[in-house]
Short mmCIF file of the C-alpha atoms (twelve columns), coordinates in Angstrom:
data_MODEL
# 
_entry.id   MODEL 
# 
loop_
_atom_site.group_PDB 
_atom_site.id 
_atom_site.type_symbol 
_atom_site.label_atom_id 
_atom_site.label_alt_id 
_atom_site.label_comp_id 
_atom_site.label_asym_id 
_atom_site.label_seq_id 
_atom_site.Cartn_x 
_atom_site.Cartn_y 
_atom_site.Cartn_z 
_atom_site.pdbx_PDB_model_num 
ATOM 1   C CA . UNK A 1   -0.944  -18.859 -1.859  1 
ATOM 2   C CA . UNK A 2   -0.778  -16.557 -4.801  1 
ATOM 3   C CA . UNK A 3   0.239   -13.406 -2.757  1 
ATOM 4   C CA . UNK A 4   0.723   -11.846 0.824   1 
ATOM 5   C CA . UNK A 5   -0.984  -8.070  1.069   1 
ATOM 6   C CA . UNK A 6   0.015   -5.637  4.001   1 
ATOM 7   C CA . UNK A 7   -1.597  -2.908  5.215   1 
ATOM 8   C CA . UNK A 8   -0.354  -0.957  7.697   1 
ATOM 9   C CA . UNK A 9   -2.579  0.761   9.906   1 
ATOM 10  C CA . UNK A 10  -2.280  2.802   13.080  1 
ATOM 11  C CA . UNK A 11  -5.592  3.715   15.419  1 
ATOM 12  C CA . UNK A 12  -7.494  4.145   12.340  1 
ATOM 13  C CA . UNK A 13  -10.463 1.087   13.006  1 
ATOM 14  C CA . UNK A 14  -13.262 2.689   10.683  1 
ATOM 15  C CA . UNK A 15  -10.554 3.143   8.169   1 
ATOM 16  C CA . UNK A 16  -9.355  -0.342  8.612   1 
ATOM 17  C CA . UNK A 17  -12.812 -2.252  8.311   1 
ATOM 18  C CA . UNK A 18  -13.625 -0.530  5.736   1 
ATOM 19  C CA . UNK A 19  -10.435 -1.632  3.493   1 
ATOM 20  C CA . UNK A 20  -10.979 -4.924  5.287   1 
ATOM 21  C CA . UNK A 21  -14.039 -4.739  3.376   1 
ATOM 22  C CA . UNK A 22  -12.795 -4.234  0.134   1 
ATOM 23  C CA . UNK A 23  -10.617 -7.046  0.231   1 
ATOM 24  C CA . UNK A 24  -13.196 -9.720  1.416   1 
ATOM 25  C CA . UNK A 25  -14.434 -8.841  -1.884  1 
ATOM 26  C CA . UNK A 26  -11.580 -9.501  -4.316  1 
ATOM 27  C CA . UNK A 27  -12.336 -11.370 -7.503  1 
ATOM 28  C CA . UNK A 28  -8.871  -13.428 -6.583  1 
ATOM 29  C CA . UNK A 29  -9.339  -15.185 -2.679  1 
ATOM 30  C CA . UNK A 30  -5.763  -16.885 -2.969  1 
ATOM 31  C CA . UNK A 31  -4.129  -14.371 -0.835  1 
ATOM 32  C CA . UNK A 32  -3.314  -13.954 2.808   1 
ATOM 33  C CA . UNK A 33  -3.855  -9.988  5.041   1 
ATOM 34  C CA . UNK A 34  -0.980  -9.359  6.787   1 
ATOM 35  C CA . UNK A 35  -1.927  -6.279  8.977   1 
ATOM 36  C CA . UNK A 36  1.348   -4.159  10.474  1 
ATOM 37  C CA . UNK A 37  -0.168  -2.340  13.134  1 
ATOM 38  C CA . UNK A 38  2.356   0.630   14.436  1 
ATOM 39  C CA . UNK A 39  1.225   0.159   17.970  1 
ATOM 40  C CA . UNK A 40  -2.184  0.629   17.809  1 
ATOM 41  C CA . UNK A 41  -4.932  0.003   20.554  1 
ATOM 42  C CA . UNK A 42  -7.186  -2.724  21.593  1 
ATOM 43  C CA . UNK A 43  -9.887  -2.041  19.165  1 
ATOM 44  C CA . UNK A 44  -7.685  -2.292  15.837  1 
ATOM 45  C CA . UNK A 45  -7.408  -6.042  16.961  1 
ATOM 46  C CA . UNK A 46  -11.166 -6.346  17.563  1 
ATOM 47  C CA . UNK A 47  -11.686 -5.150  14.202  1 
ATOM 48  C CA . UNK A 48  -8.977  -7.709  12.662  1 
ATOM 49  C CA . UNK A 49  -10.926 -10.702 15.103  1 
ATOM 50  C CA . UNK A 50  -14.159 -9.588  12.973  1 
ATOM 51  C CA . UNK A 51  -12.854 -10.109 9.711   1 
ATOM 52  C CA . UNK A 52  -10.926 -13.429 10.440  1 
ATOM 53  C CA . UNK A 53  -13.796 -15.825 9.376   1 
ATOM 54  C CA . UNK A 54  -14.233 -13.310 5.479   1 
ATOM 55  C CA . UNK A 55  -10.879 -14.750 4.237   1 
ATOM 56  C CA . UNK A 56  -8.983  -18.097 3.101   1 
ATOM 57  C CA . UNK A 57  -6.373  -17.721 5.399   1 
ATOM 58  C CA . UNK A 58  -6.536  -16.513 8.775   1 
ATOM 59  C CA . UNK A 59  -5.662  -12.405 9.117   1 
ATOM 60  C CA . UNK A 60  -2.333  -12.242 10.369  1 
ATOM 61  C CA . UNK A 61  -1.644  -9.252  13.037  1 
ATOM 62  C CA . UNK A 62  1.973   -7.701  13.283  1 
ATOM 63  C CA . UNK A 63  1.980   -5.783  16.461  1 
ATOM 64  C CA . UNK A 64  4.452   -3.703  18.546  1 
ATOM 65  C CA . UNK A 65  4.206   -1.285  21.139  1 
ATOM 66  C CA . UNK A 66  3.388   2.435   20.099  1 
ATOM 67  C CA . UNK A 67  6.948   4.115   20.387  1 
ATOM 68  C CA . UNK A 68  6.052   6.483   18.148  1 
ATOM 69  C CA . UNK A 69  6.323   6.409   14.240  1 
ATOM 70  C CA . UNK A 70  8.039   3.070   13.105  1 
ATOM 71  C CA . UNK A 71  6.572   2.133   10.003  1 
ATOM 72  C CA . UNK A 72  9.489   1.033   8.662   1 
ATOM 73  C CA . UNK A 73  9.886   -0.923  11.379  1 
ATOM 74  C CA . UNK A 74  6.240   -3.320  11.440  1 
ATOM 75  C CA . UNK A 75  6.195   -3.049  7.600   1 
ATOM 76  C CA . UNK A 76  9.917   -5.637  8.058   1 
ATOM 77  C CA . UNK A 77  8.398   -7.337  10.426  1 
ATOM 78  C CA . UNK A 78  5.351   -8.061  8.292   1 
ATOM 79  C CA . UNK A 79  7.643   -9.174  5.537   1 
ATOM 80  C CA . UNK A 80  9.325   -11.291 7.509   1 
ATOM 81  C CA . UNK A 81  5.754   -13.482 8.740   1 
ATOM 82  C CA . UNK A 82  4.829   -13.225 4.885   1 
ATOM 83  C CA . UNK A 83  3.841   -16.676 3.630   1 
ATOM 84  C CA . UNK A 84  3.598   -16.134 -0.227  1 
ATOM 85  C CA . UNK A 85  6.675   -15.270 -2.635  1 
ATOM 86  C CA . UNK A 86  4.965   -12.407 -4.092  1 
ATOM 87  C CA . UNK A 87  4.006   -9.162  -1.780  1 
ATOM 88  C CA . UNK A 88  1.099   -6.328  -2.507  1 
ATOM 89  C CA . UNK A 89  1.729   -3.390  0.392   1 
ATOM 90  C CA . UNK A 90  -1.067  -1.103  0.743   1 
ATOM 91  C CA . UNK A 91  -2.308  1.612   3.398   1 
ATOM 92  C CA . UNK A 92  -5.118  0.914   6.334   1 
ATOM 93  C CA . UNK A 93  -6.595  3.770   4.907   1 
ATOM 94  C CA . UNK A 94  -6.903  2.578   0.985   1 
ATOM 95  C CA . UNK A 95  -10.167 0.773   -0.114  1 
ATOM 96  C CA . UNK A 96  -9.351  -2.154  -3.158  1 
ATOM 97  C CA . UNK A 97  -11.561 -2.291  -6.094  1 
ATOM 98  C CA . UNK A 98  -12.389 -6.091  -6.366  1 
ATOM 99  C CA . UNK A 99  -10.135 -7.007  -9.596  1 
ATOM 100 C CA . UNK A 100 -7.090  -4.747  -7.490  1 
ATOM 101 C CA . UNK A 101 -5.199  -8.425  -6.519  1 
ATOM 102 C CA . UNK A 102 -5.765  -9.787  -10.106 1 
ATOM 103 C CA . UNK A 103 -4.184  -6.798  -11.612 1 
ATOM 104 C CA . UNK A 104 -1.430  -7.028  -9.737  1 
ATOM 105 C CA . UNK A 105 -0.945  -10.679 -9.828  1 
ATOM 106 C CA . UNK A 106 -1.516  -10.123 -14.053 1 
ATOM 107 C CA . UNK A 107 0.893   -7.974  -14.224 1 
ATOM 108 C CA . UNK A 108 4.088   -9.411  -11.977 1 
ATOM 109 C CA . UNK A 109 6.982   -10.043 -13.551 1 
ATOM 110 C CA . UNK A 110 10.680  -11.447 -12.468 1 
ATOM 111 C CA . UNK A 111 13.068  -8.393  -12.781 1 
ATOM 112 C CA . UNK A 112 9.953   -5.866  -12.017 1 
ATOM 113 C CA . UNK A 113 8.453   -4.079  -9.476  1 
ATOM 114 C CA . UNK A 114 4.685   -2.914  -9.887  1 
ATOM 115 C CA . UNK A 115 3.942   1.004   -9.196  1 
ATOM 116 C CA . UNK A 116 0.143   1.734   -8.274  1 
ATOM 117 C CA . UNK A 117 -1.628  4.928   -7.124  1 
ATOM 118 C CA . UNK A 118 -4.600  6.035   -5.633  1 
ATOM 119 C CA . UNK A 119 -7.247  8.100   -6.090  1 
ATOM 120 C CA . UNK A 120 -8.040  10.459  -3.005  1 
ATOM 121 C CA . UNK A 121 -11.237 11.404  -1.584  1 
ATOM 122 C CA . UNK A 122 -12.357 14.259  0.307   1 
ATOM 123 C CA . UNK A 123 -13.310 13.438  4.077   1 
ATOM 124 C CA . UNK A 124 -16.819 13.886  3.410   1 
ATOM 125 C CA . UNK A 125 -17.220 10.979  1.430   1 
ATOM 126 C CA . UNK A 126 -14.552 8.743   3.171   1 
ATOM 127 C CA . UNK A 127 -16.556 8.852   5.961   1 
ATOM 128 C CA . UNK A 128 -20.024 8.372   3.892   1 
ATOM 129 C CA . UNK A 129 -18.860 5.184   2.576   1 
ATOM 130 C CA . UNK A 130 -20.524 2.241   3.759   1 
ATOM 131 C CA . UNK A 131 -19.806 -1.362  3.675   1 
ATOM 132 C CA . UNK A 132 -22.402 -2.093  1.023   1 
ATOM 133 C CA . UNK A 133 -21.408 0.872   -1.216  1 
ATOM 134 C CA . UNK A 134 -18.156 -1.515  -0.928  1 
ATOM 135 C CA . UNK A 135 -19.049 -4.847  -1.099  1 
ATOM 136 C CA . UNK A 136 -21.618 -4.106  -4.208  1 
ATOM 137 C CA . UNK A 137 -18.740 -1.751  -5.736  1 
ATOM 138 C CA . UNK A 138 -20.760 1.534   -5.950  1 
ATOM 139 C CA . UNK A 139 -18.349 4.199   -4.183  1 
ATOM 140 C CA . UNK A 140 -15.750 3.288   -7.494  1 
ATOM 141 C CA . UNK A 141 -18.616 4.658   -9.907  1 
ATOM 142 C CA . UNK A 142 -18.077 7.997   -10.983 1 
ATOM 143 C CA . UNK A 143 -22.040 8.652   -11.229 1 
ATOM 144 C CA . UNK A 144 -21.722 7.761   -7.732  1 
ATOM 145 C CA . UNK A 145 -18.771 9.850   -6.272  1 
ATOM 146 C CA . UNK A 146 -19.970 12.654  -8.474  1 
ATOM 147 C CA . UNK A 147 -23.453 12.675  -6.909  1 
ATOM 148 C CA . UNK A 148 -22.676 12.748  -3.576  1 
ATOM 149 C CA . UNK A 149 -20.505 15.318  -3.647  1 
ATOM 150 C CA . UNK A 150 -16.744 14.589  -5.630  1 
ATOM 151 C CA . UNK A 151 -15.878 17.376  -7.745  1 
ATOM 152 C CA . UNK A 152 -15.089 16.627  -11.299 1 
ATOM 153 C CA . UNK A 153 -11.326 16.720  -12.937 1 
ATOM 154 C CA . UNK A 154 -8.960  14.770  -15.147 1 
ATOM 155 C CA . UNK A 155 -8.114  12.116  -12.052 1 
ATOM 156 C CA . UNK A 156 -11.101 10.668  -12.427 1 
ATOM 157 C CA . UNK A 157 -10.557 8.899   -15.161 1 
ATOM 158 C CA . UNK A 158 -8.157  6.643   -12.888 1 
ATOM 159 C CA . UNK A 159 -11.567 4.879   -12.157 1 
ATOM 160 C CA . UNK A 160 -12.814 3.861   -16.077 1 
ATOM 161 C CA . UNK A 161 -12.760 0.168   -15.926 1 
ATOM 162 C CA . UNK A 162 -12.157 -0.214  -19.395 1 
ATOM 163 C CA . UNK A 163 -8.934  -2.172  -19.765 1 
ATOM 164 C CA . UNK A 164 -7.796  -0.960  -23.223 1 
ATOM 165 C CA . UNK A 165 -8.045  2.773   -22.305 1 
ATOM 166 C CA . UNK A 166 -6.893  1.360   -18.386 1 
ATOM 167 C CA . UNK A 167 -3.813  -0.541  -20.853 1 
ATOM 168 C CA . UNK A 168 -3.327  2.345   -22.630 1 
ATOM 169 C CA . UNK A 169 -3.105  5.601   -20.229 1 
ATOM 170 C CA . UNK A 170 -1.020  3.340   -18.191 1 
ATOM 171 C CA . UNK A 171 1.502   3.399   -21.144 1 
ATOM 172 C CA . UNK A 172 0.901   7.373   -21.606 1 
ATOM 173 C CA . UNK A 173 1.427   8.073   -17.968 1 
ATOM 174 C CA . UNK A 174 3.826   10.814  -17.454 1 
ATOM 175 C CA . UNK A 175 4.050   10.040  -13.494 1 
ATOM 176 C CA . UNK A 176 7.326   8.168   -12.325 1 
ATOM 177 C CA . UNK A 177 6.987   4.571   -11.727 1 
ATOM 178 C CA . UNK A 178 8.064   4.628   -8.073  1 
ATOM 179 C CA . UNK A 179 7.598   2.211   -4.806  1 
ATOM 180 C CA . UNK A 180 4.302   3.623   -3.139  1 
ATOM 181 C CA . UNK A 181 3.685   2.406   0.024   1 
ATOM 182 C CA . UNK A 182 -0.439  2.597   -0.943  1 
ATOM 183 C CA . UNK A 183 -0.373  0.499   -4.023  1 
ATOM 184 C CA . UNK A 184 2.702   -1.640  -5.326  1 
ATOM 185 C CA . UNK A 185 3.663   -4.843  -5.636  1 
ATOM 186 C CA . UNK A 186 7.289   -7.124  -5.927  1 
ATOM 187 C CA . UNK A 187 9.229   -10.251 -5.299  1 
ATOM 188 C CA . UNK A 188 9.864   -11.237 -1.366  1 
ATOM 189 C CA . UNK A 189 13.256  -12.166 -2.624  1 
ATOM 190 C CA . UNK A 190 13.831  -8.547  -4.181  1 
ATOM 191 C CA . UNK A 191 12.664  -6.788  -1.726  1 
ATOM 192 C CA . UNK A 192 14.922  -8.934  0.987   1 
ATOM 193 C CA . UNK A 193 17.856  -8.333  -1.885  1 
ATOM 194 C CA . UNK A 194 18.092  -5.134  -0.301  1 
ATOM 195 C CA . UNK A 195 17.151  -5.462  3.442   1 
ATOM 196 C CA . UNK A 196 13.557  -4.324  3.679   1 
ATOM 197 C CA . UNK A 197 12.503  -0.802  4.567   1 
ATOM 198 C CA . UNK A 198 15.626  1.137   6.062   1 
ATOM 199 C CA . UNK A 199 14.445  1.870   9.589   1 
ATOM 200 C CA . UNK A 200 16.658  4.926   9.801   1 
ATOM 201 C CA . UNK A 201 13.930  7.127   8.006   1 
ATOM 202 C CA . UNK A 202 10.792  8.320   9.382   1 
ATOM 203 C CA . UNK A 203 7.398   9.529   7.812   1 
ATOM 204 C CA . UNK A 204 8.077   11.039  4.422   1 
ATOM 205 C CA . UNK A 205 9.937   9.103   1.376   1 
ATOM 206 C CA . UNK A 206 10.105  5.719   3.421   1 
ATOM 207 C CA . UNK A 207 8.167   3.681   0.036   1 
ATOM 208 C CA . UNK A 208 10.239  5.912   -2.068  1 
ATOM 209 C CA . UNK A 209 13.860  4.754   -1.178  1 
ATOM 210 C CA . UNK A 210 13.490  1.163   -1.401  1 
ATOM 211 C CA . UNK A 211 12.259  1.648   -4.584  1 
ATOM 212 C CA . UNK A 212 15.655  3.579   -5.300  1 
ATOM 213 C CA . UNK A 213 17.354  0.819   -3.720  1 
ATOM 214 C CA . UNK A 214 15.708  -2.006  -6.301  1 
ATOM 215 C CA . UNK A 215 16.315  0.210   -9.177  1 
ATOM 216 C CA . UNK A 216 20.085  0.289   -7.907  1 
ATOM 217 C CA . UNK A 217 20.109  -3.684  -7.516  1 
ATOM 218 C CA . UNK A 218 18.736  -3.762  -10.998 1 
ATOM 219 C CA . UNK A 219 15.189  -4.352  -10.676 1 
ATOM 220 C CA . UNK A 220 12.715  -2.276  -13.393 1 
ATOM 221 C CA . UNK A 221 9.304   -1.002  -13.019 1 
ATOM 222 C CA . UNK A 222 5.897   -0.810  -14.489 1 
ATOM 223 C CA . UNK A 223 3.097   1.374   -14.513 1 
ATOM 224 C CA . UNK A 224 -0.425  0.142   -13.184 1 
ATOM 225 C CA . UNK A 225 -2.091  3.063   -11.695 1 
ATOM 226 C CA . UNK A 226 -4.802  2.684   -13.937 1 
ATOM 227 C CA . UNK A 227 -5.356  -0.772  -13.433 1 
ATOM 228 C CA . UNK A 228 -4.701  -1.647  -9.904  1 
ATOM 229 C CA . UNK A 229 -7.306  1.039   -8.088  1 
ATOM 230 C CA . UNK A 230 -7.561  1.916   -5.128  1 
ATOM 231 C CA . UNK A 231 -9.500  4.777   -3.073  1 
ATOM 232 C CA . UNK A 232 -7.830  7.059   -0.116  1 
ATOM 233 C CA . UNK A 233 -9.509  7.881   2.757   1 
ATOM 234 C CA . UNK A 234 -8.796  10.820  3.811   1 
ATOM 235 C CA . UNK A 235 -6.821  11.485  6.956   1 
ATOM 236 C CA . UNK A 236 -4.574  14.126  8.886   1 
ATOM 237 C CA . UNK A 237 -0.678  13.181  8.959   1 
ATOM 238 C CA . UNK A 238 0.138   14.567  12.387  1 
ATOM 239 C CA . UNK A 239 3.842   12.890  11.931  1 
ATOM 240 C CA . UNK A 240 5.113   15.343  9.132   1 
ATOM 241 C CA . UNK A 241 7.945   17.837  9.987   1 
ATOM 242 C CA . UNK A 242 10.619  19.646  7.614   1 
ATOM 243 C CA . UNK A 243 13.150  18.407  10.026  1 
ATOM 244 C CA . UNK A 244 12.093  14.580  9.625   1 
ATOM 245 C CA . UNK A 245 11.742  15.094  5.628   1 
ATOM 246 C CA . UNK A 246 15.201  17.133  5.239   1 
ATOM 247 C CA . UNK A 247 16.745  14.097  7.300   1 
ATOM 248 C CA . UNK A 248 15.050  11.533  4.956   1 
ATOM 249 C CA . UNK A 249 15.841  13.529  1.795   1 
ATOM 250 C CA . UNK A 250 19.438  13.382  2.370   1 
ATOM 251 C CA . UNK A 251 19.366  9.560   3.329   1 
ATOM 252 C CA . UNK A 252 17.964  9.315   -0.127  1 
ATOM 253 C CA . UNK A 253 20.302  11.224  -1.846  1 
ATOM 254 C CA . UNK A 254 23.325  9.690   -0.241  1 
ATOM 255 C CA . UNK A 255 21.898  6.144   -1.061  1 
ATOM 256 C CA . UNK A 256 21.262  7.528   -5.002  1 
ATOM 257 C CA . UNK A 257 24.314  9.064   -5.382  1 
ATOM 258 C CA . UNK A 258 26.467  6.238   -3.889  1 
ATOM 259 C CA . UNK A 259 24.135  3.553   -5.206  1 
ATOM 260 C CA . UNK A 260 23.355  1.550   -2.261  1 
ATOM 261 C CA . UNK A 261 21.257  -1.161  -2.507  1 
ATOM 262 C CA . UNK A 262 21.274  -3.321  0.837   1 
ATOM 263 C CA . UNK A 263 20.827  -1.078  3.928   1 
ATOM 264 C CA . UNK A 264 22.238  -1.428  7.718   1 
ATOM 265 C CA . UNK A 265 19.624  -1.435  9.784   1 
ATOM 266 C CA . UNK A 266 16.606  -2.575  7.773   1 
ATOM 267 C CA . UNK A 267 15.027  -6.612  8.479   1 
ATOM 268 C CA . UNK A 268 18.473  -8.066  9.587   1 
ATOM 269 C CA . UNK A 269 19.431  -5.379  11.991  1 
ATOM 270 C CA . UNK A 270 20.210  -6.444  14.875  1 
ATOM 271 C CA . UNK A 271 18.804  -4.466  17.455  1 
ATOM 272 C CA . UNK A 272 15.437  -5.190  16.073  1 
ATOM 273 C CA . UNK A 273 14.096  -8.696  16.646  1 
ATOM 274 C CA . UNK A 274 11.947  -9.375  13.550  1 
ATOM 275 C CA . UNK A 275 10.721  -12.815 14.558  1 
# 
C-alpha cells in the first residue's frame, strides 16, 4: 500500500466519524487507517466497526488503557503496526479534503519530511457539518463556510484549490516548516531513525520535537499547507498546563542545543511493550 495514515483520537466519536468520513472519500484508496486511540471508551470502537467495510484495508485500532495523556505513547505504537513505508499522521478531530493523500503522496521525497496545517473552525460549524456536506465536499467551499456563519480573513485562502496559486503561496509561506501532529507526512525509516515520539513529553510540543530531532539527523522539510487541507474541529484541550509545557520546552531545548536525534524512551523503550 501506498501509505499508512494515523489519527489519534481520544472520546471524541462525532469527531472521529466525521474525519472517518473524509477519508472514505479520498481521490487515492491505496492507503490503510491506523487509529491510536489514547484509551478511549467502547463507543470509539463502535464507530471504527462502522467504517471497516468504506476502506481497502481493514481499519486498524491501537488501543490502551486510559492512564491519562499518552499520546506519545499510542502514536509509537501505531507506528510500530504500520504496514506501508510511508506515514501521513493526522488528528481525530481533522476532516481531509479528498485530494489530501495525493498531495502528500505527490509531494514525498527521500531526505524530506512534509509540513501541513489546518484550517480551524469555530464550534458552531464543526458541529453543523454533516456527512454529506463531506462526502460531496461542500463544508471546504468558502461560499459555503462563509454562509453559514465563518467570518472572513486572509486564512481562508488556505482553501483555493487552485494548484498554481496552492504551488505558489506554499513557496511564499513565511510559517516554519515544522512536524505537526494534524497534517505531515515522512519515511517509517526516518521517523524510526530517531526512536518515534519521545514519551517523556506530554501535551504541548510533542509533533514539534521529533521534527527537531529529523532536522538534527539530517532530514529537510517542505511546505504543503496549501496543498494538503485539512479542517479542525473545534475542541477544548483540558490537558494543557504551564507546568507540563515549561517541562516540554526544556526537553526541547536540551535536545536542540545538544543535537539529539535518537531518544531513550521513545518505540524501543523498554518499559513500554509496543507489540
Amino acid at each position: 500500500m501506498k501509505a499508512s495514515i494515523i489519527m489519534t483520537t481520544y472520546n471524541s466519536e462525532i469527531w472521529l466519524r466525521k474525519v472517518l468520513t473524509g477519508f472514505s472519500v479520498q481521490t487515492e484508496m491505496d492507503f490503510e487507517v491506523i487509529v491510536a486511540d489514547d484509551g478511549s471508551t467502547i463507543e470509539t470502537r463502535k464507530v471504527i466497526e462502522n467504517f471497516s467495510s468504506k476502506f481497502k484495508y481493514p481499519i486498524i485500532h491501537v488501543w490502551h488503557e486510559d492512564n491519562g495523556f499518552q499520546k506519545t505513547k499510542i502514536l509509537n505504537k501505531a507506528i510500530v503496526k504500520s504496514n506501508s513505508d510511508y506515514l501521513i499522521f493526522t488528528d481525530g478531530d481533522c476532516i481531509p479534503r479528498n485530494d489530501f493523500i495525493k498531495n502528500h503522496l505527490k509531494n514525498k521525497e527521500k531526505g524530506y519530511f512534509l509540513s501541513g496545517g489546518y484550517f480551524k473552525l469555530p464550534m458552531s460549524i464543526s458541529k453543523l457539518i454533516s456527512e454529506s456536506d463531506i462526502v460531496n465536499q461542500n463544508c471546504f467551499k468558502i461560499l459555503w463556510l462563509i454562509k453559514n456563519g465563518l467570518k472572513i480573513n486572509f486564512k481562508i485562502t488556505k482553501l483555493s484549490n487552485n494548484k498554481y496559486f496552492s504551488n505558489f503561496m506554499n513557496w511564499l509561506s513565511p510559517t516554519k516548516r515544522t512536524f505537526n501532529g494534524h497534517n505531515t507526512s515522512c519515511y517509517k525509516n526516518d521517523i524510526i531513525a530517531v526512536n518515534g515520539f519521545n514519551e517523556d513529553i506530554q501535551y504541548g510540543g510533542l509533533d514539534r520535537e521529533v521534527g527537531e530531532r529529523l532536522f538534527n539527523n539530517g532530514l529537510l522539510s517542505k511546505q504543503i499547507r496549501y496543498s494538503a487541507i485539512c479542517l479542525h474541529l473545534d475542541h477544548e484541550r483540558g490537558y494543557a498546563s504551564p507546568e507540563i509545557w515549561q517541562k516540554n520546552n526544556a526537553i526541547r531545548t536540551f535536545n536542540k542545543k545538544n543535537k539529539i536525534i535518537k531518544i531513550e524512551n521513545g518505540i524501543t523503550s523498554s518499559d513500554t511493550p509496543k507489540i
